[in-house]
mmCIF file of C-alpha atoms in Angstrom:
data_model
loop_
_atom_site.group_PDB
_atom_site.id
_atom_site.type_symbol
_atom_site.label_atom_id
_atom_site.label_comp_id
_atom_site.label_asym_id
_atom_site.label_seq_id
_atom_site.Cartn_x
_atom_site.Cartn_y
_atom_site.Cartn_z
ATOM 1 C CA MET A 145 -11.455 -10.248 -12.748
ATOM 2 C CA LEU A 146 -14.600 -7.561 -14.757
ATOM 3 C CA ILE A 147 -16.396 -4.887 -13.182
ATOM 4 C CA ARG A 148 -19.240 -3.369 -15.031
ATOM 5 C CA LEU A 149 -20.307 0.159 -12.831
ATOM 6 C CA GLY A 150 -21.630 3.617 -14.198
ATOM 7 C CA TYR A 151 -24.349 6.005 -12.347
ATOM 8 C CA GLU A 152 -27.734 7.346 -13.968
ATOM 9 C CA ILE A 153 -28.535 10.549 -11.890
ATOM 10 C CA GLY A 154 -31.534 12.919 -13.017
ATOM 11 C CA ILE A 155 -31.461 16.830 -11.346
ATOM 12 C CA SER A 156 -33.987 19.881 -11.785
ATOM 13 C CA CYS A 157 -32.610 23.131 -12.111
ATOM 14 C CA ALA A 158 -34.811 26.169 -11.491
ATOM 15 C CA GLN A 159 -32.606 28.263 -14.121
ATOM 16 C CA PRO A 160 -29.228 26.913 -16.105
ATOM 17 C CA THR A 161 -26.664 25.885 -13.504
ATOM 18 C CA PRO A 162 -23.666 25.402 -13.488
ATOM 19 C CA MET A 163 -22.458 21.806 -11.938
ATOM 20 C CA ILE A 164 -18.726 20.771 -11.468
ATOM 21 C CA LEU A 165 -18.890 16.634 -11.629
ATOM 22 C CA SER A 166 -16.453 14.259 -9.784
ATOM 23 C CA LEU A 167 -17.457 11.577 -11.534
ATOM 24 C CA ASP A 168 -14.874 10.430 -13.864
ATOM 25 C CA LEU A 169 -12.637 7.270 -12.733
ATOM 26 C CA HIS A 170 -9.837 8.532 -11.265
ATOM 27 C CA PRO A 171 -6.945 8.630 -13.819
ATOM 28 C CA ASP A 172 -4.755 5.925 -11.804
ATOM 29 C CA ARG A 173 -7.827 3.584 -13.223
ATOM 30 C CA ARG A 174 -8.832 5.012 -16.667
ATOM 31 C CA ALA A 175 -5.741 2.298 -17.939
ATOM 32 C CA ASP A 176 -7.959 -0.434 -16.786
ATOM 33 C CA ILE A 177 -10.913 0.840 -19.265
ATOM 34 C CA ARG A 178 -12.096 -2.201 -21.325
ATOM 35 C CA TRP A 179 -15.216 -0.959 -22.300
ATOM 36 C CA GLN A 180 -17.581 2.298 -21.778
ATOM 37 C CA SER A 181 -20.422 4.259 -22.714
ATOM 38 C CA GLY A 182 -18.944 7.828 -22.217
ATOM 39 C CA VAL A 183 -20.251 10.411 -20.568
ATOM 40 C CA THR A 184 -23.648 11.267 -21.106
ATOM 41 C CA SER A 185 -26.477 14.065 -20.477
ATOM 42 C CA HIS A 186 -30.276 14.841 -21.351
ATOM 43 C CA PRO A 187 -30.731 17.414 -22.582
ATOM 44 C CA MET A 188 -26.864 17.121 -24.729
ATOM 45 C CA VAL A 189 -24.564 19.947 -22.970
ATOM 46 C CA PRO A 190 -20.959 21.010 -23.661
ATOM 47 C CA MET A 191 -18.304 19.470 -20.972
ATOM 48 C CA ARG A 192 -15.307 20.251 -20.602
ATOM 49 C CA THR A 193 -12.839 18.490 -18.397
ATOM 50 C CA TYR A 194 -9.745 18.801 -15.527
ATOM 51 C CA VAL A 195 -7.424 17.513 -13.575
ATOM 52 C CA ASP A 196 -7.714 19.481 -9.842
ATOM 53 C CA GLN A 197 -5.369 19.738 -6.995
ATOM 54 C CA PHE A 198 -5.558 17.078 -6.170
ATOM 55 C CA GLY A 199 -5.462 14.855 -9.069
ATOM 56 C CA ASN A 200 -9.567 13.921 -9.730
ATOM 57 C CA ARG A 201 -9.907 13.901 -13.504
ATOM 58 C CA CYS A 202 -13.216 16.042 -13.240
ATOM 59 C CA ARG A 203 -15.981 17.593 -15.396
ATOM 60 C CA ARG A 204 -17.947 21.008 -15.945
ATOM 61 C CA LEU A 205 -21.022 22.076 -17.717
ATOM 62 C CA VAL A 206 -24.340 24.080 -16.926
ATOM 63 C CA ALA A 207 -27.043 22.280 -16.600
ATOM 64 C CA PRO A 208 -30.409 23.722 -18.488
ATOM 65 C CA GLN A 209 -33.328 24.349 -16.262
ATOM 66 C CA GLY A 210 -35.929 22.014 -15.715
ATOM 67 C CA GLU A 211 -34.908 18.170 -15.915
ATOM 68 C CA PHE A 212 -31.616 17.013 -17.163
ATOM 69 C CA THR A 213 -29.788 13.950 -16.609
ATOM 70 C CA VAL A 214 -26.479 12.707 -16.560
ATOM 71 C CA ARG A 215 -25.236 8.264 -17.170
ATOM 72 C CA TYR A 216 -22.405 6.885 -17.381
ATOM 73 C CA ASP A 217 -21.768 2.543 -18.282
ATOM 74 C CA ALA A 218 -18.001 0.706 -18.190
ATOM 75 C CA VAL A 219 -16.215 -2.697 -17.272
ATOM 76 C CA VAL A 220 -12.989 -1.858 -15.854
ATOM 77 C CA GLU A 221 -10.357 -4.707 -15.263
ATOM 78 C CA ASP A 222 -9.673 -5.581 -11.909
ATOM 79 C CA SER A 223 -6.864 -7.721 -10.135
ATOM 80 C CA GLY A 224 -9.740 -9.362 -8.059
ATOM 81 C CA LYS A 225 -7.264 -8.789 -5.491
ATOM 82 C CA ALA A 226 -8.811 -7.418 -1.545
ATOM 83 C CA ASP A 227 -7.459 -4.674 -0.214
ATOM 84 C CA VAL A 228 -3.332 -4.391 1.414
ATOM 85 C CA ILE A 229 -2.555 -5.640 4.467
ATOM 86 C CA ALA A 230 1.146 -4.548 5.239
ATOM 87 C CA GLU A 231 0.745 -5.496 9.025
ATOM 88 C CA ASP A 232 4.756 -4.407 9.288
ATOM 89 C CA ALA A 233 4.616 -1.308 7.761
ATOM 90 C CA GLY A 234 5.487 1.341 10.537
ATOM 91 C CA GLU A 235 4.969 5.109 10.757
ATOM 92 C CA VAL A 236 6.640 7.727 8.705
ATOM 93 C CA PRO A 237 8.545 10.298 10.443
ATOM 94 C CA VAL A 238 7.186 13.847 9.773
ATOM 95 C CA ASP A 239 9.851 15.421 8.454
ATOM 96 C CA HIS A 240 10.703 12.414 6.558
ATOM 97 C CA LEU A 241 7.400 12.420 4.748
ATOM 98 C CA PRO A 242 6.966 13.395 0.688
ATOM 99 C CA ALA A 243 5.280 17.312 0.520
ATOM 100 C CA GLU A 244 2.620 16.222 -1.175
ATOM 101 C CA ALA A 245 1.568 14.273 2.253
ATOM 102 C CA LEU A 246 1.712 16.698 4.558
ATOM 103 C CA ILE A 247 -1.739 18.372 3.224
ATOM 104 C CA TYR A 248 -3.185 15.444 4.965
ATOM 105 C CA LEU A 249 -2.370 15.875 8.421
ATOM 106 C CA LEU A 250 -3.665 18.976 8.806
ATOM 107 C CA GLY A 251 -6.875 20.038 9.739
ATOM 108 C CA SER A 252 -9.782 20.142 7.326
ATOM 109 C CA ARG A 253 -13.988 21.348 6.577
ATOM 110 C CA TYR A 254 -15.253 17.472 8.490
ATOM 111 C CA CYS A 255 -11.842 17.101 10.150
ATOM 112 C CA GLU A 256 -11.363 19.209 12.307
ATOM 113 C CA THR A 257 -8.104 17.759 14.270
ATOM 114 C CA ASP A 258 -7.704 20.589 17.100
ATOM 115 C CA LEU A 259 -10.594 19.351 19.070
ATOM 116 C CA MET A 260 -9.946 15.550 18.950
ATOM 117 C CA THR A 261 -5.912 15.638 19.506
ATOM 118 C CA PRO A 262 -6.894 15.121 22.968
ATOM 119 C CA ILE A 263 -8.872 12.589 22.025
ATOM 120 C CA ALA A 264 -7.232 10.340 19.783
ATOM 121 C CA TRP A 265 -3.465 10.423 21.194
ATOM 122 C CA GLN A 266 -5.617 8.937 24.770
ATOM 123 C CA LEU A 267 -7.481 6.303 22.868
ATOM 124 C CA PHE A 268 -4.360 5.163 20.903
ATOM 125 C CA GLY A 269 -1.327 6.972 22.293
ATOM 126 C CA ASN A 270 -0.410 3.092 23.232
ATOM 127 C CA PHE A 271 -0.485 1.828 20.240
ATOM 128 C CA LYS A 272 2.727 -0.032 18.461
ATOM 129 C CA PRO A 273 2.896 3.108 15.428
ATOM 130 C CA GLY A 274 1.948 2.594 12.090
ATOM 131 C CA TRP A 275 0.249 -0.670 11.065
ATOM 132 C CA GLN A 276 -1.595 -1.097 13.942
ATOM 133 C CA ARG A 277 -2.447 2.112 15.547
ATOM 134 C CA VAL A 278 -4.188 2.132 12.237
ATOM 135 C CA GLN A 279 -6.197 -0.341 12.165
ATOM 136 C CA ALA A 280 -7.270 0.187 16.214
ATOM 137 C CA ILE A 281 -8.090 3.397 14.974
ATOM 138 C CA CYS A 282 -10.063 1.539 12.109
ATOM 139 C CA ASP A 283 -12.036 -0.660 14.426
ATOM 140 C CA PHE A 284 -12.465 1.995 17.507
ATOM 141 C CA VAL A 285 -14.563 3.903 14.411
ATOM 142 C CA HIS A 286 -16.362 0.845 13.299
ATOM 143 C CA ASN A 287 -18.035 -0.164 16.503
ATOM 144 C CA ARG A 288 -18.490 3.309 17.583
ATOM 145 C CA ILE A 289 -20.774 4.772 14.472
ATOM 146 C CA SER A 290 -23.745 3.448 13.531
ATOM 147 C CA PHE A 291 -24.304 2.813 9.505
ATOM 148 C CA SER A 292 -27.865 3.844 8.276
ATOM 149 C CA TYR A 293 -28.989 5.943 4.825
ATOM 150 C CA GLY A 294 -31.147 7.330 7.886
ATOM 151 C CA TYR A 295 -28.419 9.161 9.428
ATOM 152 C CA ALA A 296 -27.411 11.096 6.444
ATOM 153 C CA ARG A 297 -26.453 14.497 7.297
ATOM 154 C CA ALA A 298 -24.368 16.750 4.879
ATOM 155 C CA SER A 299 -22.975 19.130 7.105
ATOM 156 C CA ARG A 300 -22.002 16.564 10.094
ATOM 157 C CA THR A 301 -17.994 16.948 11.351
ATOM 158 C CA ALA A 302 -15.674 14.048 12.534
ATOM 159 C CA GLY A 303 -16.380 15.760 16.063
ATOM 160 C CA GLN A 304 -20.064 15.389 16.030
ATOM 161 C CA ALA A 305 -19.859 11.776 14.338
ATOM 162 C CA TYR A 306 -17.921 10.736 17.256
ATOM 163 C CA ASP A 307 -20.404 12.540 19.458
ATOM 164 C CA GLU A 308 -23.686 11.360 17.669
ATOM 165 C CA ARG A 309 -22.312 8.121 17.266
ATOM 166 C CA VAL A 310 -24.438 7.382 14.393
ATOM 167 C CA GLY A 311 -23.558 7.986 10.526
ATOM 168 C CA VAL A 312 -22.959 7.225 6.462
ATOM 169 C CA CYS A 313 -19.953 5.987 4.756
ATOM 170 C CA ARG A 314 -18.286 9.320 4.757
ATOM 171 C CA ASP A 315 -18.685 9.948 8.348
ATOM 172 C CA PHE A 316 -16.599 7.002 9.176
ATOM 173 C CA ALA A 317 -14.172 7.815 7.353
ATOM 174 C CA HIS A 318 -14.125 11.445 8.703
ATOM 175 C CA LEU A 319 -13.768 10.497 12.465
ATOM 176 C CA ALA A 320 -10.917 7.611 10.789
ATOM 177 C CA VAL A 321 -9.070 9.963 8.867
ATOM 178 C CA THR A 322 -9.198 12.926 11.614
ATOM 179 C CA LEU A 323 -7.679 10.591 14.331
ATOM 180 C CA CYS A 324 -5.203 9.479 12.066
ATOM 181 C CA ARG A 325 -4.064 12.847 11.681
ATOM 182 C CA ALA A 326 -3.794 14.077 14.892
ATOM 183 C CA MET A 327 -1.571 10.769 15.748
ATOM 184 C CA ASN A 328 0.574 12.364 12.244
ATOM 185 C CA ILE A 329 -0.131 10.105 10.277
ATOM 186 C CA PRO A 330 -1.237 11.410 6.954
ATOM 187 C CA ALA A 331 -4.891 10.452 6.077
ATOM 188 C CA ARG A 332 -6.611 11.275 2.367
ATOM 189 C CA TYR A 333 -10.687 10.673 2.127
ATOM 190 C CA ALA A 334 -11.592 8.376 -1.299
ATOM 191 C CA THR A 335 -14.489 7.722 -3.611
ATOM 192 C CA GLY A 336 -16.107 5.371 -5.452
ATOM 193 C CA TYR A 337 -17.436 2.422 -6.605
ATOM 194 C CA LEU A 338 -17.480 -0.917 -3.563
ATOM 195 C CA GLY A 339 -20.274 -3.244 -5.234
ATOM 196 C CA ASP A 340 -21.040 -6.930 -3.450
ATOM 197 C CA ILE A 341 -17.848 -8.875 -5.409
ATOM 198 C CA ASN A 342 -16.764 -11.900 -2.591
ATOM 199 C CA VAL A 343 -19.247 -10.982 -0.227
ATOM 200 C CA PRO A 344 -22.901 -11.225 0.593
ATOM 201 C CA ALA A 345 -25.265 -8.777 -1.371
ATOM 202 C CA ASP A 346 -26.618 -6.018 0.873
ATOM 203 C CA PRO A 347 -30.353 -5.793 -0.248
ATOM 204 C CA ALA A 348 -29.705 -2.027 0.022
ATOM 205 C CA PRO A 349 -30.191 -0.122 -3.853
ATOM 206 C CA MET A 350 -26.570 0.120 -4.313
ATOM 207 C CA ASP A 351 -24.490 3.745 -3.504
ATOM 208 C CA PHE A 352 -20.930 5.525 -4.082
ATOM 209 C CA SER A 353 -19.247 4.759 -1.169
ATOM 210 C CA ALA A 354 -16.349 6.453 0.902
ATOM 211 C CA TRP A 355 -13.119 5.526 2.421
ATOM 212 C CA PHE A 356 -9.837 6.432 3.381
ATOM 213 C CA GLU A 357 -6.755 6.162 2.589
ATOM 214 C CA VAL A 358 -2.964 6.606 5.038
ATOM 215 C CA TYR A 359 0.470 7.285 4.475
ATOM 216 C CA LEU A 360 3.152 4.932 5.914
ATOM 217 C CA GLU A 361 6.154 2.859 4.969
ATOM 218 C CA GLY A 362 5.580 1.626 1.316
ATOM 219 C CA GLY A 363 3.361 4.255 0.585
ATOM 220 C CA TRP A 364 0.155 5.048 0.559
ATOM 221 C CA TYR A 365 -2.688 2.064 1.811
ATOM 222 C CA THR A 366 -6.671 2.077 2.079
ATOM 223 C CA PHE A 367 -8.677 1.239 4.991
ATOM 224 C CA ASP A 368 -12.601 0.971 5.703
ATOM 225 C CA ALA A 369 -13.806 1.680 9.146
ATOM 226 C CA ARG A 370 -17.101 1.251 7.902
ATOM 227 C CA HIS A 371 -16.955 -2.177 6.122
ATOM 228 C CA ASN A 372 -13.882 -2.941 8.313
ATOM 229 C CA VAL A 373 -12.629 -6.319 6.277
ATOM 230 C CA PRO A 374 -10.104 -6.162 2.962
ATOM 231 C CA ARG A 375 -12.649 -5.283 0.087
ATOM 232 C CA THR A 376 -12.507 -6.193 -3.066
ATOM 233 C CA GLY A 377 -13.115 -4.610 -6.639
ATOM 234 C CA ARG A 378 -12.378 -0.965 -5.269
ATOM 235 C CA VAL A 379 -12.576 1.780 -8.050
ATOM 236 C CA VAL A 380 -12.090 4.878 -6.913
ATOM 237 C CA LEU A 381 -13.120 7.900 -8.408
ATOM 238 C CA ALA A 382 -11.973 10.953 -6.871
ATOM 239 C CA ARG A 383 -8.880 11.533 -3.517
ATOM 240 C CA GLY A 384 -9.088 15.073 -1.113
ATOM 241 C CA ARG A 385 -8.766 16.041 2.066
ATOM 242 C CA ASP A 386 -12.520 15.756 2.921
ATOM 243 C CA ALA A 387 -15.736 14.920 1.982
ATOM 244 C CA THR A 388 -15.947 19.011 0.166
ATOM 245 C CA ASP A 389 -12.890 18.517 -1.809
ATOM 246 C CA VAL A 390 -15.077 16.022 -3.728
ATOM 247 C CA PRO A 391 -18.605 15.985 -3.977
ATOM 248 C CA ILE A 392 -20.194 14.161 -7.044
ATOM 249 C CA VAL A 393 -21.847 17.072 -8.190
ATOM 250 C CA HIS A 394 -21.318 19.937 -7.265
ATOM 251 C CA THR A 395 -24.377 22.659 -8.112
ATOM 252 C CA PHE A 396 -23.774 26.316 -7.731
ATOM 253 C CA GLY A 397 -27.259 27.032 -8.173
ATOM 254 C CA ALA A 398 -31.003 25.872 -6.676
ATOM 255 C CA HIS A 399 -31.724 22.226 -7.704
ATOM 256 C CA GLN A 400 -33.796 18.615 -7.178
ATOM 257 C CA LEU A 401 -32.244 14.917 -6.936
ATOM 258 C CA LEU A 402 -34.728 13.221 -9.090
ATOM 259 C CA LYS A 403 -32.361 9.738 -9.859
ATOM 260 C CA PHE A 404 -29.914 8.642 -8.395
ATOM 261 C CA GLU A 405 -28.770 5.552 -9.300
ATOM 262 C CA VAL A 406 -25.728 3.355 -9.116
ATOM 263 C CA TRP A 407 -24.391 -0.383 -9.963
ATOM 264 C CA THR A 408 -21.454 -2.294 -9.803
ATOM 265 C CA TYR A 409 -21.170 -5.518 -9.798
ATOM 266 C CA GLU A 410 -18.567 -8.212 -10.965
ATOM 267 C CA GLN A 411 -19.129 -9.255 -14.810
ATOM 268 C CA LYS A 412 -18.446 -12.606 -15.449
ATOM 269 C CA SER A 413 -17.586 -12.138 -19.647
ATOM 270 C CA GLU A 414 -16.671 -9.943 -21.826
ATOM 271 C CA PRO A 415 -18.526 -6.457 -22.460
ATOM 272 C CA VAL A 416 -20.940 -6.722 -25.569
ATOM 273 C CA ALA A 417 -24.156 -4.739 -24.463
ATOM 274 C CA THR A 418 -24.480 -1.347 -23.731
ATOM 275 C CA GLU A 419 -27.828 -1.361 -21.766
ATOM 276 C CA LEU A 420 -27.955 0.445 -18.883
ATOM 277 C CA ARG A 421 -28.769 -1.945 -15.354
ATOM 278 C CA ARG A 422 -31.537 0.087 -13.639
ATOM 279 C CA ALA A 423 -32.121 0.004 -9.400
ATOM 280 C CA PRO A 424 -34.322 1.554 -7.199
ATOM 281 C CA ARG A 425 -32.396 4.165 -4.672
ATOM 282 C CA ALA A 426 -33.895 3.975 -1.491
ATOM 283 C CA ALA A 427 -35.594 7.280 -0.868
ATOM 284 C CA ASP A 428 -33.044 8.333 2.476
ATOM 285 C CA ALA A 429 -29.859 7.327 0.811
ATOM 286 C CA PRO A 430 -27.441 9.758 2.137
ATOM 287 C CA LEU A 431 -26.963 13.305 -0.412
ATOM 288 C CA SER A 432 -24.446 13.044 -2.813
ATOM 289 C CA LEU A 433 -24.923 15.914 -4.374
ATOM 290 C CA SER A 434 -24.050 19.407 -2.937
ATOM 291 C CA ALA A 435 -25.170 22.770 -3.155
#
């Protein structure tokens, strides 16, 4: 399967403003790129790339004063398979976990495990450890939170999402991650492209999506508390402890978001065109920038 994906983001800055972009495809998907335009900006500015402590490919730049646009367009090859289901995967005891998974047991900015642990054990302590328990957490979060772009709030934590019972995809992911960690299951936050492939088309404008991954026997597995069904065509941009580690655009200064367009859809033929597909963005779509 071929997937066309990309973005165009416009920002206005009151003065030259340093930025970090977490918009490059994750290194584990770069071998799947069949064609790409490369990251371009207007006006053109120098960009430097680096790999952060979580293995994400990031991009540094200084946006000039005034309007600034960054864009990317690509076609990637995908297996066409839905998210893996491994119902027999059990939990890995903490003392047997690989060292790199331990950080995903700890609390973080949006995942207050200290507050949620009693609730997690009360709700999920009697479930079979492993896949069944994680799926129970996913079901719970899916049913507890009502989704709407109008509910977006960049400061909402997992505990607040639990209490308020509203949110966007990042809130679903944060609450599920927190409940998993509270049950001693390593869980990490992921963000990327998720188009309407093999599912009914969503009439809302496309946006980046957030989901989560857990470490069970056999490695890391993908779960999505917002949709709560296996999906086809996920393309990861970045992973981290929570949204703090992987903001789409992190600005170090005042800015105004002028434009935000994302596209991701199945492309039926080999890439030949370089024309960007454009789609409107809902006025109340969740913020993808962080000051």
